[in-house]
PDB file of N, CA and C and ligand atoms in Angstrom:
ATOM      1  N   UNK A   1      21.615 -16.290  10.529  1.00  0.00           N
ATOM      2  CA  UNK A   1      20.769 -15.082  10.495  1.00  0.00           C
ATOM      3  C   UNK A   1      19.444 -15.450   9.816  1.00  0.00           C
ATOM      4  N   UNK A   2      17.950 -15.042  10.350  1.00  0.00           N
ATOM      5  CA  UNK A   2      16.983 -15.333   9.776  1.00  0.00           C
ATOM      6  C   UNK A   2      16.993 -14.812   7.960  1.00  0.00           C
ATOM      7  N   UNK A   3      16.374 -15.429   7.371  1.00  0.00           N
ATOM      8  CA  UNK A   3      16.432 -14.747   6.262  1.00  0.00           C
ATOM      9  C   UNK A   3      15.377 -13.442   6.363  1.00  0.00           C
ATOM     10  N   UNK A   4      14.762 -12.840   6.736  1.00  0.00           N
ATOM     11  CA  UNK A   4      14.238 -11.802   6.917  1.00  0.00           C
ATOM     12  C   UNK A   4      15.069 -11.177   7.613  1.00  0.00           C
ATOM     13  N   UNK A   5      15.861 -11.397   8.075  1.00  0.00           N
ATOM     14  CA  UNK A   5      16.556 -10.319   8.828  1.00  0.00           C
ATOM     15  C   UNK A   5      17.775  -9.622   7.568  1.00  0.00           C
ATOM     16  N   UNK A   6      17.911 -10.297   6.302  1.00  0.00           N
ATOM     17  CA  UNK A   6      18.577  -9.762   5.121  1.00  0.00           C
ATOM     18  C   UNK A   6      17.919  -8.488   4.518  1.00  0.00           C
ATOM     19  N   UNK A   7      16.344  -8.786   4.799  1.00  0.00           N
ATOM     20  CA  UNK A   7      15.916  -7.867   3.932  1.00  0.00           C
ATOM     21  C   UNK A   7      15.482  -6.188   4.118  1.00  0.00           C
ATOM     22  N   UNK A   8      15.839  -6.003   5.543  1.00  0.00           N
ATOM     23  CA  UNK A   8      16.151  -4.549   6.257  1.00  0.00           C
ATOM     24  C   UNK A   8      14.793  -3.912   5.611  1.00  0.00           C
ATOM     25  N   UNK A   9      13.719  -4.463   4.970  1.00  0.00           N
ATOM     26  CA  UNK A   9      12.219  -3.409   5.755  1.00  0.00           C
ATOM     27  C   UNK A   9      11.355  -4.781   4.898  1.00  0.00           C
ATOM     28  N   UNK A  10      10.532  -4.166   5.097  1.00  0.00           N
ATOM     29  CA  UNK A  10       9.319  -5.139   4.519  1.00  0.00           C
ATOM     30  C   UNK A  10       8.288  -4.863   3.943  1.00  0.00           C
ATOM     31  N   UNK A  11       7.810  -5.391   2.977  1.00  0.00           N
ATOM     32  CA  UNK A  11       7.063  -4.574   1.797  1.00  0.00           C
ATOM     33  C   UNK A  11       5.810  -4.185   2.260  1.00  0.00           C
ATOM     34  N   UNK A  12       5.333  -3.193   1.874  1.00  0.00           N
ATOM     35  CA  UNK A  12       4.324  -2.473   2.482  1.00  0.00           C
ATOM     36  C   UNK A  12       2.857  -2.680   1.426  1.00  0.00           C
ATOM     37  N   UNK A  13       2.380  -3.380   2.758  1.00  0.00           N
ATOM     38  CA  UNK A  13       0.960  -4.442   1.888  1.00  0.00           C
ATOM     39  C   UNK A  13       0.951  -4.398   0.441  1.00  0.00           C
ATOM     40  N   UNK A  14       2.138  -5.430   0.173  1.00  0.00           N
ATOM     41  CA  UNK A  14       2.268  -5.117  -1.284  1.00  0.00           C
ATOM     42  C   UNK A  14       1.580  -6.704  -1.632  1.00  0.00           C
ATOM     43  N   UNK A  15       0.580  -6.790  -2.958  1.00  0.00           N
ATOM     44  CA  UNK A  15      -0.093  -7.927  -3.136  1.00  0.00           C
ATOM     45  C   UNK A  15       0.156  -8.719  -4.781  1.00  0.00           C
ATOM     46  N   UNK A  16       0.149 -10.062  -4.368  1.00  0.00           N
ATOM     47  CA  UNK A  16       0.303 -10.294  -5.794  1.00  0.00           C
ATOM     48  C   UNK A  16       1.370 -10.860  -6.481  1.00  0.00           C
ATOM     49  N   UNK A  17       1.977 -10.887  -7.632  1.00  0.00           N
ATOM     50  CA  UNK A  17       3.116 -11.381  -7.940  1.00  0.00           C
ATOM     51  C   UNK A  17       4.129 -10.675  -7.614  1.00  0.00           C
ATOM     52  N   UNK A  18       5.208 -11.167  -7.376  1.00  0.00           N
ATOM     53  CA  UNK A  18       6.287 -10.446  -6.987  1.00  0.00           C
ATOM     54  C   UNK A  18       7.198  -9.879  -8.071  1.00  0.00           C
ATOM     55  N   UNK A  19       7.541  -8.613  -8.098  1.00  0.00           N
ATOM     56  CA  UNK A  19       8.373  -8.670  -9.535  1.00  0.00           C
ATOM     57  C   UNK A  19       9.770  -8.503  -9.293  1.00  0.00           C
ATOM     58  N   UNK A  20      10.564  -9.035 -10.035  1.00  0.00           N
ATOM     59  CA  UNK A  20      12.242  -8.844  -9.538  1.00  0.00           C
ATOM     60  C   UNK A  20      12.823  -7.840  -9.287  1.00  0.00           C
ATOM     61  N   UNK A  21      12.245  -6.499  -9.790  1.00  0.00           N
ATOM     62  CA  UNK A  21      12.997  -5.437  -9.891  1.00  0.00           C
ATOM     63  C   UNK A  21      12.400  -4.320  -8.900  1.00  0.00           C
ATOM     64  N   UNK A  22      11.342  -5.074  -7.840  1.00  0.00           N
ATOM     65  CA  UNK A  22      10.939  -4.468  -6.381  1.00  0.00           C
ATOM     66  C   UNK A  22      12.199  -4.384  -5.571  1.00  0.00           C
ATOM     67  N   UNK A  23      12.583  -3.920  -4.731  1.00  0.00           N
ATOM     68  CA  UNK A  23      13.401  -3.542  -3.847  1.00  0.00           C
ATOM     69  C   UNK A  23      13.692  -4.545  -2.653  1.00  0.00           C
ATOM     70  N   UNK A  24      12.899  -5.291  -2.432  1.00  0.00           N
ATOM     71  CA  UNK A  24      12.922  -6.847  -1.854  1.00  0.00           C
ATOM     72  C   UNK A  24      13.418  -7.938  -2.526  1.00  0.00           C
ATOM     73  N   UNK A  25      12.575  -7.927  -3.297  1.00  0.00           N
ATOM     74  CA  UNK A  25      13.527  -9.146  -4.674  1.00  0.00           C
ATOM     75  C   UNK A  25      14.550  -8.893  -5.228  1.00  0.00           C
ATOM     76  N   UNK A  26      15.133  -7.520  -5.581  1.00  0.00           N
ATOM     77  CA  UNK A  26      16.446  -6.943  -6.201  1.00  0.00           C
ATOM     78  C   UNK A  26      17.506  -7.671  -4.980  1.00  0.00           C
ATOM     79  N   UNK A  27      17.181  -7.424  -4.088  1.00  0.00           N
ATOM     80  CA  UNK A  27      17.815  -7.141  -2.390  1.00  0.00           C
ATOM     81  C   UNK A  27      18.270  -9.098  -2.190  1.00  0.00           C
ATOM     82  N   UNK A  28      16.811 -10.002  -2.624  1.00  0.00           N
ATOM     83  CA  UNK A  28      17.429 -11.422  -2.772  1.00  0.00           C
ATOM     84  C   UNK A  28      17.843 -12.024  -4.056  1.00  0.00           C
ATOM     85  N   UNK A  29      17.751 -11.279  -4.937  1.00  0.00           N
ATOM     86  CA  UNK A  29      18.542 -11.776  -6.222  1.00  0.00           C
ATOM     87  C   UNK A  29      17.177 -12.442  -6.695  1.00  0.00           C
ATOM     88  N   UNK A  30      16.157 -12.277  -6.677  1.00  0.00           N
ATOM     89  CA  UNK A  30      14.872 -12.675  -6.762  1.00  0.00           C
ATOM     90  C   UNK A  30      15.184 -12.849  -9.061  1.00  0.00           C
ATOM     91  N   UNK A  31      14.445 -13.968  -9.054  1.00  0.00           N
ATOM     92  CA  UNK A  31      14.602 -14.553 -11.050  1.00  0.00           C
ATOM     93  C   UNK A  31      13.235 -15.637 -10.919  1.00  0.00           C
ATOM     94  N   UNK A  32      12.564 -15.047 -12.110  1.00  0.00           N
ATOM     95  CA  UNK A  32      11.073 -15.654 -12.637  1.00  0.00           C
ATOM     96  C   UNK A  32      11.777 -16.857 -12.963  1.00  0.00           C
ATOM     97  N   UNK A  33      13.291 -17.457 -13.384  1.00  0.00           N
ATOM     98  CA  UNK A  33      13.323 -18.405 -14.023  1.00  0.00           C
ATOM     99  C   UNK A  33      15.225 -18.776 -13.439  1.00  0.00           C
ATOM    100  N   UNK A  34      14.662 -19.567 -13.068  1.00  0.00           N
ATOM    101  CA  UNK A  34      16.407 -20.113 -11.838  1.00  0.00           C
ATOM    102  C   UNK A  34      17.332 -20.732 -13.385  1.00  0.00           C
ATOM    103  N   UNK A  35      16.462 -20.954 -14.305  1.00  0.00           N
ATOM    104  CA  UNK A  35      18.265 -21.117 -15.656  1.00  0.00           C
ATOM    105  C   UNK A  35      18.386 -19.860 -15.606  1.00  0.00           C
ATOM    106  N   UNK A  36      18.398 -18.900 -15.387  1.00  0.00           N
ATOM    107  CA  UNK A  36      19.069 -17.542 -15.618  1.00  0.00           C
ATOM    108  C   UNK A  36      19.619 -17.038 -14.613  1.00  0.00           C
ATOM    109  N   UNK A  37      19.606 -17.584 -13.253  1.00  0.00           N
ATOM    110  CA  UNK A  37      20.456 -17.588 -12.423  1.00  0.00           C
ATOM    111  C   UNK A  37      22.302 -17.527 -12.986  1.00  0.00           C
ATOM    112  N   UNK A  38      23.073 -16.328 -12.443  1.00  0.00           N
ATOM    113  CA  UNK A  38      24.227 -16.622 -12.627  1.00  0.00           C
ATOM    114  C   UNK A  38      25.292 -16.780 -11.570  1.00  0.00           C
ATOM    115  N   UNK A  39      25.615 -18.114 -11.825  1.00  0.00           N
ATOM    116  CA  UNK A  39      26.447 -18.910 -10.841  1.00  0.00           C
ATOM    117  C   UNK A  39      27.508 -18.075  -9.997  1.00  0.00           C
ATOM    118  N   UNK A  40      28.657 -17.582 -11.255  1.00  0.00           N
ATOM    119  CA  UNK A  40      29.392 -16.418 -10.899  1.00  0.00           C
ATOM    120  C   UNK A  40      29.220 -15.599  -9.560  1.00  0.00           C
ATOM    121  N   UNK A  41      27.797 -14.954  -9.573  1.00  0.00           N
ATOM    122  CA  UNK A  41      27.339 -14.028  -9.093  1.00  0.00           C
ATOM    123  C   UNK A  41      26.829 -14.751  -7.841  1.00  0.00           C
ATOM    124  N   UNK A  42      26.549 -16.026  -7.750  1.00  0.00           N
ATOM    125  CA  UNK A  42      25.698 -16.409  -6.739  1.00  0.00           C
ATOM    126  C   UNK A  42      26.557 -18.430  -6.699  1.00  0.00           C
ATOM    127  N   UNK A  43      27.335 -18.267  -5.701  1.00  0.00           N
ATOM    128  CA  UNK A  43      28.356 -19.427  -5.958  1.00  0.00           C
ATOM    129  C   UNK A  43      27.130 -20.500  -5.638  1.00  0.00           C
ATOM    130  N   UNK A  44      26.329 -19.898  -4.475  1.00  0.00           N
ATOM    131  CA  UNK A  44      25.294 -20.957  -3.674  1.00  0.00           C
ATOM    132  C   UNK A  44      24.460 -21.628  -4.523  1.00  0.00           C
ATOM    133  N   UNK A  45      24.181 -21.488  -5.923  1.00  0.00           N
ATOM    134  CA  UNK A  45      23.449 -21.676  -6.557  1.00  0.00           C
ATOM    135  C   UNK A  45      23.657 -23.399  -7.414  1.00  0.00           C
ATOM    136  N   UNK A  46      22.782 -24.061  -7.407  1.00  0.00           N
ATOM    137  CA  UNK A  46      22.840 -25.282  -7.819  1.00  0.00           C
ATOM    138  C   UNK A  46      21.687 -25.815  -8.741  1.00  0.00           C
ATOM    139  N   UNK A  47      22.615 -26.124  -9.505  1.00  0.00           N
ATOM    140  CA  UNK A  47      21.107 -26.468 -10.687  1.00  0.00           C
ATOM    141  C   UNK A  47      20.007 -27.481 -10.448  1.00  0.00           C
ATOM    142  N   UNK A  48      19.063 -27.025 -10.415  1.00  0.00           N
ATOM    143  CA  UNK A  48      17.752 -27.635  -9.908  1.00  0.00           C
ATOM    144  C   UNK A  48      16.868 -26.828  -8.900  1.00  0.00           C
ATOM    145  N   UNK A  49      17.947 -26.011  -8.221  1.00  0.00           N
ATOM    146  CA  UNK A  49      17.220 -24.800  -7.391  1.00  0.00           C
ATOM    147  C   UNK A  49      16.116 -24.483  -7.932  1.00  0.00           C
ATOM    148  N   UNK A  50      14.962 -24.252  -6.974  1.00  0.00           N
ATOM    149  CA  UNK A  50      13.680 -23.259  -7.728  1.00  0.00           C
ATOM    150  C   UNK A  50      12.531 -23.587  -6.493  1.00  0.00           C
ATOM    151  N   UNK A  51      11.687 -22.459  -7.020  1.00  0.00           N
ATOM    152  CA  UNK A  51      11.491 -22.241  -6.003  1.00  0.00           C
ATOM    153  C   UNK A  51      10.162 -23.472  -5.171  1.00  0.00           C
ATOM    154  N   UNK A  52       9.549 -23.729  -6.604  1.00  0.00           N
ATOM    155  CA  UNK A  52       8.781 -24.910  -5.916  1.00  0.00           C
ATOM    156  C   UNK A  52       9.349 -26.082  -5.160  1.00  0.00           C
ATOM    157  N   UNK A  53      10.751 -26.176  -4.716  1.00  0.00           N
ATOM    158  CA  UNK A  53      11.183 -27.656  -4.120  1.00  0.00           C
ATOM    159  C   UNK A  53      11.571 -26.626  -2.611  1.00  0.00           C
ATOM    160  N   UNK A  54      11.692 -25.270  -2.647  1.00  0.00           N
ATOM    161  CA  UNK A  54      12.483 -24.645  -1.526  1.00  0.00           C
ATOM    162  C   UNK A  54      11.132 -24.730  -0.387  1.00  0.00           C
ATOM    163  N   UNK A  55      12.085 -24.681   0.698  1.00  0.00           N
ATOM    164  CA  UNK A  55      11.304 -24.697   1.792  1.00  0.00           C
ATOM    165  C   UNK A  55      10.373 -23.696   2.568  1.00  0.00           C
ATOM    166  N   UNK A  56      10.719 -22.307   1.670  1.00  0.00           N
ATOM    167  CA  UNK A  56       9.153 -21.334   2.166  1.00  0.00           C
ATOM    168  C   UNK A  56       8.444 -21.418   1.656  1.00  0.00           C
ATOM    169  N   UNK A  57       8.171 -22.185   0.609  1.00  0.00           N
ATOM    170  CA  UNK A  57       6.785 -22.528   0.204  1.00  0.00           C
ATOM    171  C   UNK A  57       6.101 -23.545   1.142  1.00  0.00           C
ATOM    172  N   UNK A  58       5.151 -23.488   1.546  1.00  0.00           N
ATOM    173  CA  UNK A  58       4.068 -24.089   2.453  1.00  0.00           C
ATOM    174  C   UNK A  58       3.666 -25.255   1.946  1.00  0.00           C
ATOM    175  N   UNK A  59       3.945 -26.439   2.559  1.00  0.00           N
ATOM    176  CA  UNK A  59       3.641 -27.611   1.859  1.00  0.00           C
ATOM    177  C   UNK A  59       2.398 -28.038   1.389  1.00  0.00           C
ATOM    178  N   UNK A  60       2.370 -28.228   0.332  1.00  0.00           N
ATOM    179  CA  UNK A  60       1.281 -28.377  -0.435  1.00  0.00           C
ATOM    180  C   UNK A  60       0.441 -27.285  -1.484  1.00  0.00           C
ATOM    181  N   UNK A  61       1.256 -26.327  -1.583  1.00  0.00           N
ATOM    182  CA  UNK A  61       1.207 -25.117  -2.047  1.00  0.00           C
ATOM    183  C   UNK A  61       2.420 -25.007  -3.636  1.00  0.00           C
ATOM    184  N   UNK A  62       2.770 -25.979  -3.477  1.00  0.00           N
ATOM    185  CA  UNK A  62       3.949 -25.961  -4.181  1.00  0.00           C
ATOM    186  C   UNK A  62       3.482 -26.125  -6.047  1.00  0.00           C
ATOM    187  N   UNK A  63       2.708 -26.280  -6.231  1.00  0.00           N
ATOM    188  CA  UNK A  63       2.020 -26.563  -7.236  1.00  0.00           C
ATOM    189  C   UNK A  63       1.425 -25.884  -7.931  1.00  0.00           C
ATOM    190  N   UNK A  64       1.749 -25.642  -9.533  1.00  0.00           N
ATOM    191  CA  UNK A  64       1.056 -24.395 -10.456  1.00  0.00           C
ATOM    192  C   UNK A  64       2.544 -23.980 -10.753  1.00  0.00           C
ATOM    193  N   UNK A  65       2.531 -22.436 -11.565  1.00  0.00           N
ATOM    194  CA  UNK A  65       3.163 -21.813 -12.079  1.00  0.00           C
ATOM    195  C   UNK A  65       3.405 -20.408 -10.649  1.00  0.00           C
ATOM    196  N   UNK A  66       2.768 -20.113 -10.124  1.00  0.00           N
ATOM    197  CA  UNK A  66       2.683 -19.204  -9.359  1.00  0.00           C
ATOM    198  C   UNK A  66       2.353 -19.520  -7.786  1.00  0.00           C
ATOM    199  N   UNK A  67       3.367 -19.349  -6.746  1.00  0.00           N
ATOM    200  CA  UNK A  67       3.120 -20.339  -5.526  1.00  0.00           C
ATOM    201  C   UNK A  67       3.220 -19.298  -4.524  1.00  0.00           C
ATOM    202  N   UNK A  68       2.569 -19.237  -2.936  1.00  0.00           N
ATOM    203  CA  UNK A  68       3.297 -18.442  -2.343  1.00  0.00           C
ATOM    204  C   UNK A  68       4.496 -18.745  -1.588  1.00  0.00           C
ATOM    205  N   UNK A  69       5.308 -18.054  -1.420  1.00  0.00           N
ATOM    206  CA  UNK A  69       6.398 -18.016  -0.760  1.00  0.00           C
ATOM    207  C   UNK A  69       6.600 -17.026   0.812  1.00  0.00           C
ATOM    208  N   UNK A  70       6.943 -17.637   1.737  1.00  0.00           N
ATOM    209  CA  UNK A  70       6.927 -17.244   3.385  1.00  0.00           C
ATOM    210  C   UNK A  70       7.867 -15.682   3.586  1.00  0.00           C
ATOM    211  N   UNK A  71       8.875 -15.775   2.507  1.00  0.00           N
ATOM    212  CA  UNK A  71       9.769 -14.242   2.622  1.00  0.00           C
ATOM    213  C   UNK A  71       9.012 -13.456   1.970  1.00  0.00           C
ATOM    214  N   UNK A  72       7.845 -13.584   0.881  1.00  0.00           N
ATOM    215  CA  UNK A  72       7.501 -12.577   0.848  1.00  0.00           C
ATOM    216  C   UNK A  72       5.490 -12.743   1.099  1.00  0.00           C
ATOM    217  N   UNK A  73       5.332 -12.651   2.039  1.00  0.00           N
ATOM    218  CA  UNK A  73       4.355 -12.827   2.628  1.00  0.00           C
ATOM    219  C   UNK A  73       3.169 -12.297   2.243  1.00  0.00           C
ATOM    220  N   UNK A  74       2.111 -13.220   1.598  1.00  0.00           N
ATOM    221  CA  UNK A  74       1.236 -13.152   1.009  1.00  0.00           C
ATOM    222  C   UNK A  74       1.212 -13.235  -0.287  1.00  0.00           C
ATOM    223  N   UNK A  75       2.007 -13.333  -0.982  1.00  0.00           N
ATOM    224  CA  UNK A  75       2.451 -12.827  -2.324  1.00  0.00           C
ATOM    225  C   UNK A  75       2.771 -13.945  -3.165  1.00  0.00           C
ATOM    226  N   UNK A  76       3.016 -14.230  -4.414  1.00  0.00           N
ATOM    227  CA  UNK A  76       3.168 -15.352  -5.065  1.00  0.00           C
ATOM    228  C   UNK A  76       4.451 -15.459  -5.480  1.00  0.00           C
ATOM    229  N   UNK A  77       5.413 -16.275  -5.829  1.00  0.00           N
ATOM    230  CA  UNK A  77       7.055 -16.308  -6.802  1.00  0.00           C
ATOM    231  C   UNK A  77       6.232 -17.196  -7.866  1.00  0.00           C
ATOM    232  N   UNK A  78       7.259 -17.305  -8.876  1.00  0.00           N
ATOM    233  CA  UNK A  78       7.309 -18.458  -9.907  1.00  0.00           C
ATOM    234  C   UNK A  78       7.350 -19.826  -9.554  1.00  0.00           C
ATOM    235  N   UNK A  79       6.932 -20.713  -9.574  1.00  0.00           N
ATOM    236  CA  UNK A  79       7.885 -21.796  -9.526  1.00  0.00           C
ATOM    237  C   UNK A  79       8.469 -22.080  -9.678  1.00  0.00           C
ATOM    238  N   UNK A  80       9.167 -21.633 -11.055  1.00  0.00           N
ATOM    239  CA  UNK A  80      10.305 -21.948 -11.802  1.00  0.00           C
ATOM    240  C   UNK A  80      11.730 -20.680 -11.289  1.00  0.00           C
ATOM    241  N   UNK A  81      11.038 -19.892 -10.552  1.00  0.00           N
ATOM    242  CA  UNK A  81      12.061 -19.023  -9.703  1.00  0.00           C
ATOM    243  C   UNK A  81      13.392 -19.631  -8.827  1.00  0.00           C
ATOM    244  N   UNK A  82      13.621 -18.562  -7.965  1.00  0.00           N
ATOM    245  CA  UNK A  82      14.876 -18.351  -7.376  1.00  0.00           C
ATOM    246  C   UNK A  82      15.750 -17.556  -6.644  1.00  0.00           C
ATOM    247  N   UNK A  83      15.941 -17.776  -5.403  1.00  0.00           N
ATOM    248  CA  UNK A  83      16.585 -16.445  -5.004  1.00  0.00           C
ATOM    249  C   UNK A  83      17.796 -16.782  -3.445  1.00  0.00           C
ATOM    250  N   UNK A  84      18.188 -16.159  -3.332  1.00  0.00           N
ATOM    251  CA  UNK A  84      19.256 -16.224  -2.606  1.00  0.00           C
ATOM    252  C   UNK A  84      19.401 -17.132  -1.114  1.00  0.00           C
ATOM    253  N   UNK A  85      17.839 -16.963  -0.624  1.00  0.00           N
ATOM    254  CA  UNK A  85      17.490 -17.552   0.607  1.00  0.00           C
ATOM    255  C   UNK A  85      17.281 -18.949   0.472  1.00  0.00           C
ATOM    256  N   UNK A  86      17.152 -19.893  -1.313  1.00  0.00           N
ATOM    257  CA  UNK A  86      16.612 -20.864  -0.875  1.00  0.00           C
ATOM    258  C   UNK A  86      17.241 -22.001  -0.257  1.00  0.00           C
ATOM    259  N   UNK A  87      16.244 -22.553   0.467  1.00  0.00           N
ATOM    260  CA  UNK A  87      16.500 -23.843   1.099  1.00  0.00           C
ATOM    261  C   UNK A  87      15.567 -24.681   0.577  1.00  0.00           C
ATOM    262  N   UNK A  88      16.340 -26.259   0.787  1.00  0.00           N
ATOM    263  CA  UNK A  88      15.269 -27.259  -0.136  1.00  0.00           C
ATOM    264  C   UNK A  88      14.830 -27.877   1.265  1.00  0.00           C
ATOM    265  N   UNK A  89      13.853 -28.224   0.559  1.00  0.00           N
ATOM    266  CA  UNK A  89      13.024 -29.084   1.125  1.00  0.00           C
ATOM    267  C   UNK A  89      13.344 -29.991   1.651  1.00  0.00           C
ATOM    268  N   UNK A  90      13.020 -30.630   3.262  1.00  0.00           N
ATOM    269  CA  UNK A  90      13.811 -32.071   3.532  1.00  0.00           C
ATOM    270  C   UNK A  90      12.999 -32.859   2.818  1.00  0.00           C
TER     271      UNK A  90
HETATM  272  S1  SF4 B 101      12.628 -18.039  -0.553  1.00  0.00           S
HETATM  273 FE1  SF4 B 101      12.492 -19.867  -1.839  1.00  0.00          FE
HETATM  274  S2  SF4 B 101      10.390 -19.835  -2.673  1.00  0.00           S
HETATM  275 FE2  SF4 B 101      10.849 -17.775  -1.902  1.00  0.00          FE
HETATM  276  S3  SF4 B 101      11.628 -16.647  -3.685  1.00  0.00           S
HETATM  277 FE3  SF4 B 101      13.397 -17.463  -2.596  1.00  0.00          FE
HETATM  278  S4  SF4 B 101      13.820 -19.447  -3.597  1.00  0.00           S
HETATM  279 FE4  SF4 B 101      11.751 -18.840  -4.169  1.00  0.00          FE
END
């Protein structure tokens, strides 16, 4: 399943940093900081996850504290983030 197809609407020209407790990020388990990720809760989760190595970030974009990310379009995550969709990088 696409990962947009998890997130049943799409944020409405929303700009800027993303905050966890938006209705999109709640929805991917969206975290400013992937050590606070809890495993329990999220088996998929592997330490080192985050979001600068995952693959919706746009290559070469990956760099800084604040990056954009492709699920939420236009908008920035942490780097040091995390969320349910990621995939690493080949
Ligand atoms: S899709 Fe990847 S880059 Fe975007 S918030 Fe989730 S883990 Fe971070």
């Amino acid at each position: 399943m696409p990962a947009t197809a998890l997130l049943g609407r799409t944020a409405a020209a929303a700009t800027g940093r993303v905050d966890p407790n938006e209705p999109q990020a709640k929805s991917l388990g969206y975290v400013v900081d992937a050590t606070k990720v809890d495993p329990k809760a999220n088996p998929n989760f592997k330490p080192g996850q985050h979001c600068a190595v995952c693959l919706q970030v746009p290559a070469g974009k990956e760099k800084g504290d604040w990056i954009p990310c492709n699920i939420f379009a236009g908008r920035e995550v942490a780097a040091n983030g995390w969320c349910k969709v990621f995939v690493k990088r080949p």
